[in-house]
PDB file of C-alpha atoms in Angstrom:
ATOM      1  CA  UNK A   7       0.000   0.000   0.000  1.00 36.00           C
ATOM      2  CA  UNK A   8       1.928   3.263  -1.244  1.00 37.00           C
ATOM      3  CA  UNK A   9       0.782   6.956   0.013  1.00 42.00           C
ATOM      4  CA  UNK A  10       2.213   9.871   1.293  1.00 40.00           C
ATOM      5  CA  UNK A  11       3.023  13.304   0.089  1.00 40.00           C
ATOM      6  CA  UNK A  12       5.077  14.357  -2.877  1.00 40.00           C
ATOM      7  CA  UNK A  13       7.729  16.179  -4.072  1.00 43.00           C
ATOM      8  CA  UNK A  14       7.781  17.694  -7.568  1.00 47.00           C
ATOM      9  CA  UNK A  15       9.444  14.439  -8.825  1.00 56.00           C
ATOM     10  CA  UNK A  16       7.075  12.396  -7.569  1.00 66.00           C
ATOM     11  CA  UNK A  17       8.870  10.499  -4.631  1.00 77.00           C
ATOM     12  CA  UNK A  18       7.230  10.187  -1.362  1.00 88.00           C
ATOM     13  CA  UNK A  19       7.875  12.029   1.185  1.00 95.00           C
ATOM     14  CA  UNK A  20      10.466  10.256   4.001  1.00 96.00           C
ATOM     15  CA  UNK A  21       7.922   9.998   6.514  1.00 97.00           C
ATOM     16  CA  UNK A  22       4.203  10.574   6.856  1.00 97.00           C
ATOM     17  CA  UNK A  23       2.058  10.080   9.645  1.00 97.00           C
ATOM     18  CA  UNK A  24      -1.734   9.902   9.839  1.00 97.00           C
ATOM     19  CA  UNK A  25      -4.331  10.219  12.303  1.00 96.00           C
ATOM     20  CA  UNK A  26      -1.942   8.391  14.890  1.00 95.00           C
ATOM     21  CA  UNK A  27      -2.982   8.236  18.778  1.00 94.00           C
ATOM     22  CA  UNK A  28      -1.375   6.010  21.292  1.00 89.00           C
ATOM     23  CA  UNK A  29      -2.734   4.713  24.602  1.00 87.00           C
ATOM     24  CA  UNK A  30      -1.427   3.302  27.785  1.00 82.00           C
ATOM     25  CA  UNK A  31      -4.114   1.693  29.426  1.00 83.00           C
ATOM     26  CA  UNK A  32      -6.841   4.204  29.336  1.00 81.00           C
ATOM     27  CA  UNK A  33      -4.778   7.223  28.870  1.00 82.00           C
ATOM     28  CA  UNK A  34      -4.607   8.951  25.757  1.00 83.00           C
ATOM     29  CA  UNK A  35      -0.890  10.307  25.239  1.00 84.00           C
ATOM     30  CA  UNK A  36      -1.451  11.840  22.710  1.00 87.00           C
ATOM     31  CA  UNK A  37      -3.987  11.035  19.264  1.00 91.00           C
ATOM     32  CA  UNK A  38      -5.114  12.513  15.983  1.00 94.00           C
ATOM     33  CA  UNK A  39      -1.078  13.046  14.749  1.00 95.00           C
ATOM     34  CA  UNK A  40      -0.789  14.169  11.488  1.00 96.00           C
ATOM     35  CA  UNK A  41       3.063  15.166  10.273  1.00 97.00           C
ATOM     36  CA  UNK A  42       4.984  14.935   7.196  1.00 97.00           C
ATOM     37  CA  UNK A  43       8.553  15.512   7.140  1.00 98.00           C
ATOM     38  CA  UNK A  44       9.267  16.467   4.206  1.00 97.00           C
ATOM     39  CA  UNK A  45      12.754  15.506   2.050  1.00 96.00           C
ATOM     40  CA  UNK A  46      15.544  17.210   4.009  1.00 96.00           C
ATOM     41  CA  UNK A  47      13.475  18.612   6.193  1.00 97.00           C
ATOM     42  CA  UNK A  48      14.758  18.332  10.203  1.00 98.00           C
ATOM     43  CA  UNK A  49      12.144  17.999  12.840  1.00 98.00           C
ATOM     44  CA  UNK A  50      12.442  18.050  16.655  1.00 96.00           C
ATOM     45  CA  UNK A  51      10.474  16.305  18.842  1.00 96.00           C
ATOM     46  CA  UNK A  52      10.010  18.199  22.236  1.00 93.00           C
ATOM     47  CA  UNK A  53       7.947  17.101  25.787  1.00 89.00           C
ATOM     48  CA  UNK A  54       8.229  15.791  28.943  1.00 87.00           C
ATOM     49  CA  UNK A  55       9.727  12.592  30.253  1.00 85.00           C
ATOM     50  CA  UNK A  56       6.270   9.397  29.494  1.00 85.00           C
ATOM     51  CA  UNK A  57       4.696  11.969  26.620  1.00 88.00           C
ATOM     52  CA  UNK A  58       5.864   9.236  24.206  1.00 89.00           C
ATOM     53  CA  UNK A  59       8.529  10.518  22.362  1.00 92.00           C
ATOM     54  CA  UNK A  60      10.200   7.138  22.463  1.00 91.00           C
ATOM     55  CA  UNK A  61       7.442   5.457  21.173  1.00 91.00           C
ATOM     56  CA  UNK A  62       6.805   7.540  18.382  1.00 93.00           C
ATOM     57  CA  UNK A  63      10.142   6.593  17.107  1.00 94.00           C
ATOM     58  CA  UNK A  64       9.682   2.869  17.690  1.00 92.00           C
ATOM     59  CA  UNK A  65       6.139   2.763  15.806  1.00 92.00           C
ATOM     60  CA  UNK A  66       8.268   4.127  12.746  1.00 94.00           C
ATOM     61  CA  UNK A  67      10.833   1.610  12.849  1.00 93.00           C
ATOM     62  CA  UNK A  68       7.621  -1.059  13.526  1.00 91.00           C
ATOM     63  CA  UNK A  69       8.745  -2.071  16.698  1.00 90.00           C
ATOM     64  CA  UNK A  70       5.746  -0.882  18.721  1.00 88.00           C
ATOM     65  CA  UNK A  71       1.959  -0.250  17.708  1.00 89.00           C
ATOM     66  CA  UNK A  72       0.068   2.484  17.504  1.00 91.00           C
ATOM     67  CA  UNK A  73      -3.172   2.804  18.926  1.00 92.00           C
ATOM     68  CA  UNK A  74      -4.782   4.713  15.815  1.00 94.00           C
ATOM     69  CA  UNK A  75      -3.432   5.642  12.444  1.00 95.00           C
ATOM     70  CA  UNK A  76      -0.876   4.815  10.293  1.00 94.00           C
ATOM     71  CA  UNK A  77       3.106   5.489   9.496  1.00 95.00           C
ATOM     72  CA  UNK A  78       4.704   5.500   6.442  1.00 95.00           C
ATOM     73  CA  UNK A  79       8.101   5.775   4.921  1.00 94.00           C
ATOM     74  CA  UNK A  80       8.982   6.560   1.504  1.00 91.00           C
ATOM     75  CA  UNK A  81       4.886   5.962   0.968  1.00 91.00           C
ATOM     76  CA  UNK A  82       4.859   2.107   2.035  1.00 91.00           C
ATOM     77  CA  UNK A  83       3.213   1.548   5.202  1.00 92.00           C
ATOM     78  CA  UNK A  84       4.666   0.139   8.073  1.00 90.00           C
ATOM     79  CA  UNK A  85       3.691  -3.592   9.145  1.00 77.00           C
ATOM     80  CA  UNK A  86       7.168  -4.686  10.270  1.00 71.00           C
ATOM     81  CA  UNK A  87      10.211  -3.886  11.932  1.00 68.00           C
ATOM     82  CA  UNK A  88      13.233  -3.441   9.328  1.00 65.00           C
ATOM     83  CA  UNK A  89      14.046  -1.134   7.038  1.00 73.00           C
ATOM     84  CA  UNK A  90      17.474  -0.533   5.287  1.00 73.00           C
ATOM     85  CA  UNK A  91      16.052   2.722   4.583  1.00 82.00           C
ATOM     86  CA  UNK A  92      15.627   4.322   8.006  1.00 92.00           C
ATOM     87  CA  UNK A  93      18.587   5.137   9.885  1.00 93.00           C
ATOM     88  CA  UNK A  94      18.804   4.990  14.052  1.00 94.00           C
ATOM     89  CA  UNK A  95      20.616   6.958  16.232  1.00 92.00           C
ATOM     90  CA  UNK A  96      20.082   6.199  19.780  1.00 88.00           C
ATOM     91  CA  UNK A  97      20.989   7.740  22.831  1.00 84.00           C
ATOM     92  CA  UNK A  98      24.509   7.784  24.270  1.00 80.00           C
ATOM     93  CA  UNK A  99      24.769   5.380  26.510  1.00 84.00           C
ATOM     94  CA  UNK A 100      28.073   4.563  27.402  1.00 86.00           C
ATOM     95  CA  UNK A 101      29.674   1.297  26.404  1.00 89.00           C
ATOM     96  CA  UNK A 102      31.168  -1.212  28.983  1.00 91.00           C
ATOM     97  CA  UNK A 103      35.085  -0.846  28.840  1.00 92.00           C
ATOM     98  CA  UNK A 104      35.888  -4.335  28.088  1.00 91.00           C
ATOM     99  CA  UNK A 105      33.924  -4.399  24.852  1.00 89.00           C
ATOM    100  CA  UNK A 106      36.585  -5.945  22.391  1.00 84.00           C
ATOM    101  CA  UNK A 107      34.795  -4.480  19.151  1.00 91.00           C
ATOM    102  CA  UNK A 108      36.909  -1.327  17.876  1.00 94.00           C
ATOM    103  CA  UNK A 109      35.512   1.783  16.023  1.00 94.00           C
ATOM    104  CA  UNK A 110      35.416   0.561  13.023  1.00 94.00           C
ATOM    105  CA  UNK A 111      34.063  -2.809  13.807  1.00 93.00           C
ATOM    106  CA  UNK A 112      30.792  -0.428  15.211  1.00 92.00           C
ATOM    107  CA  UNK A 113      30.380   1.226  12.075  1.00 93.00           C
ATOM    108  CA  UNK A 114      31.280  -1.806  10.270  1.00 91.00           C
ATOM    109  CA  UNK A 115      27.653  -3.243  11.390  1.00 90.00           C
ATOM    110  CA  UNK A 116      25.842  -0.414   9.850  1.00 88.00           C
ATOM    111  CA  UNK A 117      27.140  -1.943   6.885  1.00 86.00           C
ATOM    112  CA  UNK A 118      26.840  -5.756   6.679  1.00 77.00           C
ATOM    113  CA  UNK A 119      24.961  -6.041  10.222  1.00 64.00           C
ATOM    114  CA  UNK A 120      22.083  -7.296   8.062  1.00 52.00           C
ATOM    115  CA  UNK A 121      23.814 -10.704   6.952  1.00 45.00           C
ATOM    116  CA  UNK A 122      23.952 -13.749   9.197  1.00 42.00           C
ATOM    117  CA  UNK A 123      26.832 -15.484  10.136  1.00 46.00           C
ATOM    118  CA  UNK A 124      30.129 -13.647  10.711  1.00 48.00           C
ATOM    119  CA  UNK A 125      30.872  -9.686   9.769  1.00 51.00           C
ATOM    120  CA  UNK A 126      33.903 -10.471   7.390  1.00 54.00           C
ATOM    121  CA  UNK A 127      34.388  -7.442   5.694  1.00 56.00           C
ATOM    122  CA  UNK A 128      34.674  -7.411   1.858  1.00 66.00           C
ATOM    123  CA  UNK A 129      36.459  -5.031  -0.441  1.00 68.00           C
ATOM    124  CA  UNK A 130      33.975  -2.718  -1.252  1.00 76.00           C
ATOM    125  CA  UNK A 131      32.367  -2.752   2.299  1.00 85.00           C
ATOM    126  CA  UNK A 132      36.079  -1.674   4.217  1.00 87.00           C
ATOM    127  CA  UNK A 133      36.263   1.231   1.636  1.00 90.00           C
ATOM    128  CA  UNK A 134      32.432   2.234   2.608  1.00 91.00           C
ATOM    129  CA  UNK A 135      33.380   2.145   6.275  1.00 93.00           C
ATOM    130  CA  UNK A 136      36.676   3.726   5.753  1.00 93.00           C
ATOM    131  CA  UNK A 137      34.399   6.712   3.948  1.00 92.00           C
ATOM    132  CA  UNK A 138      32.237   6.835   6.821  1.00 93.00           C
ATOM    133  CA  UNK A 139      34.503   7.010   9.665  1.00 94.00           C
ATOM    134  CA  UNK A 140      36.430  10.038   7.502  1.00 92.00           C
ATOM    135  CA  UNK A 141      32.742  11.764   7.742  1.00 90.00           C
ATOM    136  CA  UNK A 142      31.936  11.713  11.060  1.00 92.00           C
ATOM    137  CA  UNK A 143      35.791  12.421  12.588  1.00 91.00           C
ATOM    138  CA  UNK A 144      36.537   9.065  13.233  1.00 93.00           C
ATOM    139  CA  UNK A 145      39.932   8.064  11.810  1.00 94.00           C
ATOM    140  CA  UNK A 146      41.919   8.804  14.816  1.00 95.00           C
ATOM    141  CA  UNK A 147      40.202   6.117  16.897  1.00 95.00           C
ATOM    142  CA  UNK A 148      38.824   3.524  14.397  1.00 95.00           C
ATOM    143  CA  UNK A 149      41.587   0.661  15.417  1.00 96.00           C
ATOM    144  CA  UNK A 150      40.912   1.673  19.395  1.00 96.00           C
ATOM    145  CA  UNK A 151      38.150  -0.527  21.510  1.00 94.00           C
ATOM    146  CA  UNK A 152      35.087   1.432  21.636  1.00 94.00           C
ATOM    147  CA  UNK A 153      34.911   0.991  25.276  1.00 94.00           C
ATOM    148  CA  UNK A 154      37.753   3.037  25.817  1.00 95.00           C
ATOM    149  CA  UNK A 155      36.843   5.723  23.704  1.00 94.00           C
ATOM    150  CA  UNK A 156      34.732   8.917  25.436  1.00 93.00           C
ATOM    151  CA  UNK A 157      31.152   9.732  24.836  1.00 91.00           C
ATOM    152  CA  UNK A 158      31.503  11.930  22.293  1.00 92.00           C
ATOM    153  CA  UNK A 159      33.608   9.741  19.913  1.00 93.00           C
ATOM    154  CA  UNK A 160      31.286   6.754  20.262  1.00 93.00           C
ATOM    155  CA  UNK A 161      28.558   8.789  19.445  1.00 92.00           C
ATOM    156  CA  UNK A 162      30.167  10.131  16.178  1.00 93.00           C
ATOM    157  CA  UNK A 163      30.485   6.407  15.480  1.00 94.00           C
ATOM    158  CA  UNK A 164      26.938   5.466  16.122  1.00 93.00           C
ATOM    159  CA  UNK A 165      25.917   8.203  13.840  1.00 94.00           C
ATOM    160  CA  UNK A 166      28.143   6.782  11.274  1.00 93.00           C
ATOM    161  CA  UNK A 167      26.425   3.237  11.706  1.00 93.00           C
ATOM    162  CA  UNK A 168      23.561   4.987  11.423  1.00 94.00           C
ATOM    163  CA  UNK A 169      24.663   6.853   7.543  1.00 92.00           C
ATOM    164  CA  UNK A 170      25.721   3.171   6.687  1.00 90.00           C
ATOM    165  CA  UNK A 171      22.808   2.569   3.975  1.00 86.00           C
ATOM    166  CA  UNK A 172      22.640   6.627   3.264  1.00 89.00           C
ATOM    167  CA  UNK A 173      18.934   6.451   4.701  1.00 92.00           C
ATOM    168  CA  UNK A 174      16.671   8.766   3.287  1.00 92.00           C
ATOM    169  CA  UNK A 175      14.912   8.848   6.648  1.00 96.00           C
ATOM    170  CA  UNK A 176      16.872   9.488  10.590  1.00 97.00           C
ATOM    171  CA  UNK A 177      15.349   9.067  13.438  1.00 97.00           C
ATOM    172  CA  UNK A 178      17.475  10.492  16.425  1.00 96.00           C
ATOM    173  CA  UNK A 179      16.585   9.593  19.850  1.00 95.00           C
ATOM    174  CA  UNK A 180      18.110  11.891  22.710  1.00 92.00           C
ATOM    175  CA  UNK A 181      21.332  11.528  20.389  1.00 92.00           C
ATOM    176  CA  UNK A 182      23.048  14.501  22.348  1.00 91.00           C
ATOM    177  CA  UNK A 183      22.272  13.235  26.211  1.00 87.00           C
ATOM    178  CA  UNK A 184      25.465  13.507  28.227  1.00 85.00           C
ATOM    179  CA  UNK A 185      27.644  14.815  25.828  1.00 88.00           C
ATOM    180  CA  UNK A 186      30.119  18.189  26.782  1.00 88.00           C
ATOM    181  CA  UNK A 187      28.803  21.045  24.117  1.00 88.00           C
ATOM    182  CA  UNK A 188      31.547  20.670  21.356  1.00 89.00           C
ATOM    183  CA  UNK A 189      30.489  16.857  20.659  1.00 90.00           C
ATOM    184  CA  UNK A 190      26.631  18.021  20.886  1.00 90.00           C
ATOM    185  CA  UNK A 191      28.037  20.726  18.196  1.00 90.00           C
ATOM    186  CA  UNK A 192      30.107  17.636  16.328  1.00 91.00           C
ATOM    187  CA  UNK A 193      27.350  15.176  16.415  1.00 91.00           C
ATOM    188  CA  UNK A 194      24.249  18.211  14.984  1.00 93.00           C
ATOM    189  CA  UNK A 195      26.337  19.022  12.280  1.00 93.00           C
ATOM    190  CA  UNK A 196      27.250  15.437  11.380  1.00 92.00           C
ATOM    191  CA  UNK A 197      22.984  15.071  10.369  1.00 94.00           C
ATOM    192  CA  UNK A 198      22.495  18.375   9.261  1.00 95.00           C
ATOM    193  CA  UNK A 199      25.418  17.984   6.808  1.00 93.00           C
ATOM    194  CA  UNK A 200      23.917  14.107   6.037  1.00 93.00           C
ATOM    195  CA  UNK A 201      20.012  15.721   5.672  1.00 95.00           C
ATOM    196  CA  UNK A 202      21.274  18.646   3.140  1.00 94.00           C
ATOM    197  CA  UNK A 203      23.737  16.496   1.220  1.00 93.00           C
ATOM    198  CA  UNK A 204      21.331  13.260   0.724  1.00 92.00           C
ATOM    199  CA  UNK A 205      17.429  15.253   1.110  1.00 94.00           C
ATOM    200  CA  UNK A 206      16.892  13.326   3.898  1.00 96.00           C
ATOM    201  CA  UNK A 207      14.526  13.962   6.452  1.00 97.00           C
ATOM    202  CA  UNK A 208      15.532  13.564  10.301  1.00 98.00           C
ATOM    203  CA  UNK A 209      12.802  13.353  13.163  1.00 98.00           C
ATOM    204  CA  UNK A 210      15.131  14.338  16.541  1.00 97.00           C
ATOM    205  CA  UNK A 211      14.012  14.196  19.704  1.00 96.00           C
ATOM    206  CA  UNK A 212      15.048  15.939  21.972  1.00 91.00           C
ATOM    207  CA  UNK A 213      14.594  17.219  25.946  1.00 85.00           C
ATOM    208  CA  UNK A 214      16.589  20.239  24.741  1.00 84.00           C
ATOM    209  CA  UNK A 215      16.357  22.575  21.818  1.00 85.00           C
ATOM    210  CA  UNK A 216      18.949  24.212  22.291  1.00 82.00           C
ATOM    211  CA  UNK A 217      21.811  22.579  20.591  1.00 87.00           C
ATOM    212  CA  UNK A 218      19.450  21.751  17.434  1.00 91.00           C
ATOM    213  CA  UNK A 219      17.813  25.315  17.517  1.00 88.00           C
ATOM    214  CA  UNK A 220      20.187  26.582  14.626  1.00 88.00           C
ATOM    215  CA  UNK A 221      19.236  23.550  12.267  1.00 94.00           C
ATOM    216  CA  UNK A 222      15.510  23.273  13.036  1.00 95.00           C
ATOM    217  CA  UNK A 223      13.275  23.611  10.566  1.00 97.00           C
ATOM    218  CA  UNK A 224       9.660  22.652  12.720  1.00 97.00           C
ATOM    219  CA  UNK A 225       8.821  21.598  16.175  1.00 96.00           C
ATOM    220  CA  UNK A 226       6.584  18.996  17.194  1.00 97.00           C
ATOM    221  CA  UNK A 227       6.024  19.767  20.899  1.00 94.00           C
ATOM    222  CA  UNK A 228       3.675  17.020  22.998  1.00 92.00           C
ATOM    223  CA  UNK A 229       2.623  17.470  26.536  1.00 88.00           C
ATOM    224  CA  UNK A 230      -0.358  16.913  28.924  1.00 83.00           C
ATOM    225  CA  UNK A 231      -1.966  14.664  25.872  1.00 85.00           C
ATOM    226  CA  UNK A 232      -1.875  17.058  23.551  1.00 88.00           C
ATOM    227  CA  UNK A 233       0.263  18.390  20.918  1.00 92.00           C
ATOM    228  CA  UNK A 234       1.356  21.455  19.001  1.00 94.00           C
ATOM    229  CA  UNK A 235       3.383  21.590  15.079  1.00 96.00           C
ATOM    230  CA  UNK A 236       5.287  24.718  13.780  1.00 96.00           C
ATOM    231  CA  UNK A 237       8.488  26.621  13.270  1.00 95.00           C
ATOM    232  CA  UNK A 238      10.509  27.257  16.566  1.00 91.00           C
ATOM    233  CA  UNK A 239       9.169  30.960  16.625  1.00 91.00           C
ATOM    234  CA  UNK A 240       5.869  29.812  16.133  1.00 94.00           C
ATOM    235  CA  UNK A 241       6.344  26.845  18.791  1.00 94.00           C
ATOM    236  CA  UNK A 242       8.025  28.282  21.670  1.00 92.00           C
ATOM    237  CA  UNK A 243       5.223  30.522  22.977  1.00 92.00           C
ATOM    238  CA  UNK A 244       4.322  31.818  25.928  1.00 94.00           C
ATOM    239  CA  UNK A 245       0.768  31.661  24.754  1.00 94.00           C
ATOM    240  CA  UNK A 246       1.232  28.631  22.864  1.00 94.00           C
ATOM    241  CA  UNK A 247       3.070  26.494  25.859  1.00 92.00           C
ATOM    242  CA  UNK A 248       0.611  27.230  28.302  1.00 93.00           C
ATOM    243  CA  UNK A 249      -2.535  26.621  25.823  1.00 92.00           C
ATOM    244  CA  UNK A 250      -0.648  23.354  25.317  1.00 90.00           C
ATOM    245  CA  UNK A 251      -0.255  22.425  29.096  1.00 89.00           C
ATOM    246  CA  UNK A 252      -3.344  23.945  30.427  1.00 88.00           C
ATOM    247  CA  UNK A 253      -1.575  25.911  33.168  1.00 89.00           C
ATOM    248  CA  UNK A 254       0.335  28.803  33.219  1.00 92.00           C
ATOM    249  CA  UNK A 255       3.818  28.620  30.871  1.00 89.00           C
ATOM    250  CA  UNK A 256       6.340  31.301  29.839  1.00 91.00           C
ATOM    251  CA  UNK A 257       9.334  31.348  27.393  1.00 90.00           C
ATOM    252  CA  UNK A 258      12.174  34.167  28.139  1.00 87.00           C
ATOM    253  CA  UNK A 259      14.191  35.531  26.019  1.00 81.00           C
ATOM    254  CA  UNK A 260      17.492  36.831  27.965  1.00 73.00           C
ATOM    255  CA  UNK A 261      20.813  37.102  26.790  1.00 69.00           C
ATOM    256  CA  UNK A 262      20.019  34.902  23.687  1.00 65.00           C
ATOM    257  CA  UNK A 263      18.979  32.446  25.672  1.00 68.00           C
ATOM    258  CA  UNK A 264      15.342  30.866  25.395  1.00 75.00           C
ATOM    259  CA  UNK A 265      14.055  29.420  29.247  1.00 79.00           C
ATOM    260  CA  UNK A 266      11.050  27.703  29.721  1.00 82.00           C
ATOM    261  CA  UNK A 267       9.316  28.246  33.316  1.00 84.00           C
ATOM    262  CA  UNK A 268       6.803  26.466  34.629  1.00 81.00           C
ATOM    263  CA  UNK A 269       6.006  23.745  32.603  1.00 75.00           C
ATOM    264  CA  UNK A 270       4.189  21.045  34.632  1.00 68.00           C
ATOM    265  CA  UNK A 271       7.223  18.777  34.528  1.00 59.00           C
ATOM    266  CA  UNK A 272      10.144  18.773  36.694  1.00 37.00           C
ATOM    267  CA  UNK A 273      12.419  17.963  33.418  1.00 41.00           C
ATOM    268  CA  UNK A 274      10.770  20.674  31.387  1.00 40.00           C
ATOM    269  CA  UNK A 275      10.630  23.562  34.488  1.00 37.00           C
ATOM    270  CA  UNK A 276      14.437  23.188  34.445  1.00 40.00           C
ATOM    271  CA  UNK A 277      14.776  23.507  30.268  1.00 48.00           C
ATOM    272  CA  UNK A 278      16.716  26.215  28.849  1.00 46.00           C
ATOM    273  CA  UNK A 279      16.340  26.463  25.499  1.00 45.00           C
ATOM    274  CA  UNK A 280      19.292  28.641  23.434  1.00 39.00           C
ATOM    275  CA  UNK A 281      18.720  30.790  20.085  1.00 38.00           C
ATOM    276  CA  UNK A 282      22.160  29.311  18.271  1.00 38.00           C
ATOM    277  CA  UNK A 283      24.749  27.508  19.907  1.00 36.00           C
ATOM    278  CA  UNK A 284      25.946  27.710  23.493  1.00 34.00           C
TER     279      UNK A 284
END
């Protein structure tokens, strides 16, 4: 089955969601989702911790159903988990130091992680890999174990696993969580140069704007089982945050610097959101 909006060429768009709702138990997080990210378009998804950010992102890669409504990418709906298409980037977590893979072995299973049996690399595959770790800053520490390697340089290679099948579709999960500001930097520009090089479209979320503000083209803010869509500006509104939560919400502007107080939330109450880069 094959829908979606489309560009003048006639491709689908990366993603398109319709009518989507999802329910835990008899609570409505959030229902009647309609978004299309359009090709190289970058989207951030912003809320509070349980407003099911997460599980937007898993119902894309078919790992999790919706309650209502349907997903699809590149205009074929999603029944399955799996697509070589769609490209993951998951939270930094940090790996256990005795992990014996190196750095390139990581990014190596963004290429051939799909076969069975045993990764051996083949000629064209090292070259790919070898192309990929010069992308995202990784020669330096390709040969080192990842479990030795800090935060930010495991992430780079996770986002290079991620680039492995040049996906026309990323889906970003907390990718900047712990990192020091010049990785979150490192690790924003590595997709935004990926999205405007290849047209494709990113969904990011995020508990932060701040790092992504610069590269942001929409917003898609949940909280309090509702939802709001639109351009930062529009977004990030006094009126519009506290419409959103049903209780009083304001956005400051001071020094460049965008703060969010008094969001229902003990995450979001503490948010500062930045205009550009710290």
């Amino acid at each position: 089955m094959s829908q979606g909006t489309t560009r003048d060429d006639g491709a689908p768009a990366p993603l398109r969601i319709v009518g989507a709702g999802l329910r835990r138990g008899e609570h409505d997080l959030w229902h009647g989702l309609d978004l299309t990210v359009a090709p190289g378009e970058l989207v951030a998804v912003l809320g509070p911790s349980g407003s099911g950010k997460t599980t937007l992102l898993r119902a894309i890669l078919g790992l999790e159903r919706l309650s209502a409504g349907s997903v699809f990418v590149h205009g074929e709906q999603v029944h399955r988990r799996g697509n070589r298409r769609v490209g993951y980037v998951p939270q930094q977590r940090p790996l256990p130091r005795d992990t014996a893979l190196r750095g390139r072995d990581l990014v190596q299973l963004g290429v051939d992680g799909h076969r069975f049996g045993l990764p051996i690399p083949r000629r064209g595959e090292r070259a790919r890999v070898d192309a990929l770790l010069d992308a995202v800053g990784g020669e330096s520490f390709a040969d080192r174990p990842v479990g030795l390697l800090s935060g930010g340089e495991q992430q780079r290679l996770r986002v290079g696993q991620a680039l492995a099948d040049e996906p026309r579709l990323l889906l970003c999960d907390e990718p900047l969580t712990s990192l020091d500001m010049a990785n979150q930097q490192a690790v924003v520009t590595l997709i935004d140069q990926h999205r405007r090089n290849t047209g494709a479209g990113v969904l990011l979320v995020t508990h932060d704007i701040n790092p992504v503000l610069s590269a942001v083209d929409r917003i898609l803010y949940i909280a309090n089982g509702r939802f709001t869509l639109g351009t930062p500006e529009e977004v990030l509104d006094s009126t519009v945050l506290t419409g959103l939560y049903g209780a009083p919400v304001f956005v400051l502007r001071a020094a460049g610097r965008l703060v969010v107080v008094g969001a229902p939330d003990a995450e979001e109450s503490h948010h500062h959101h930045e205009e550009g880069h710290e």
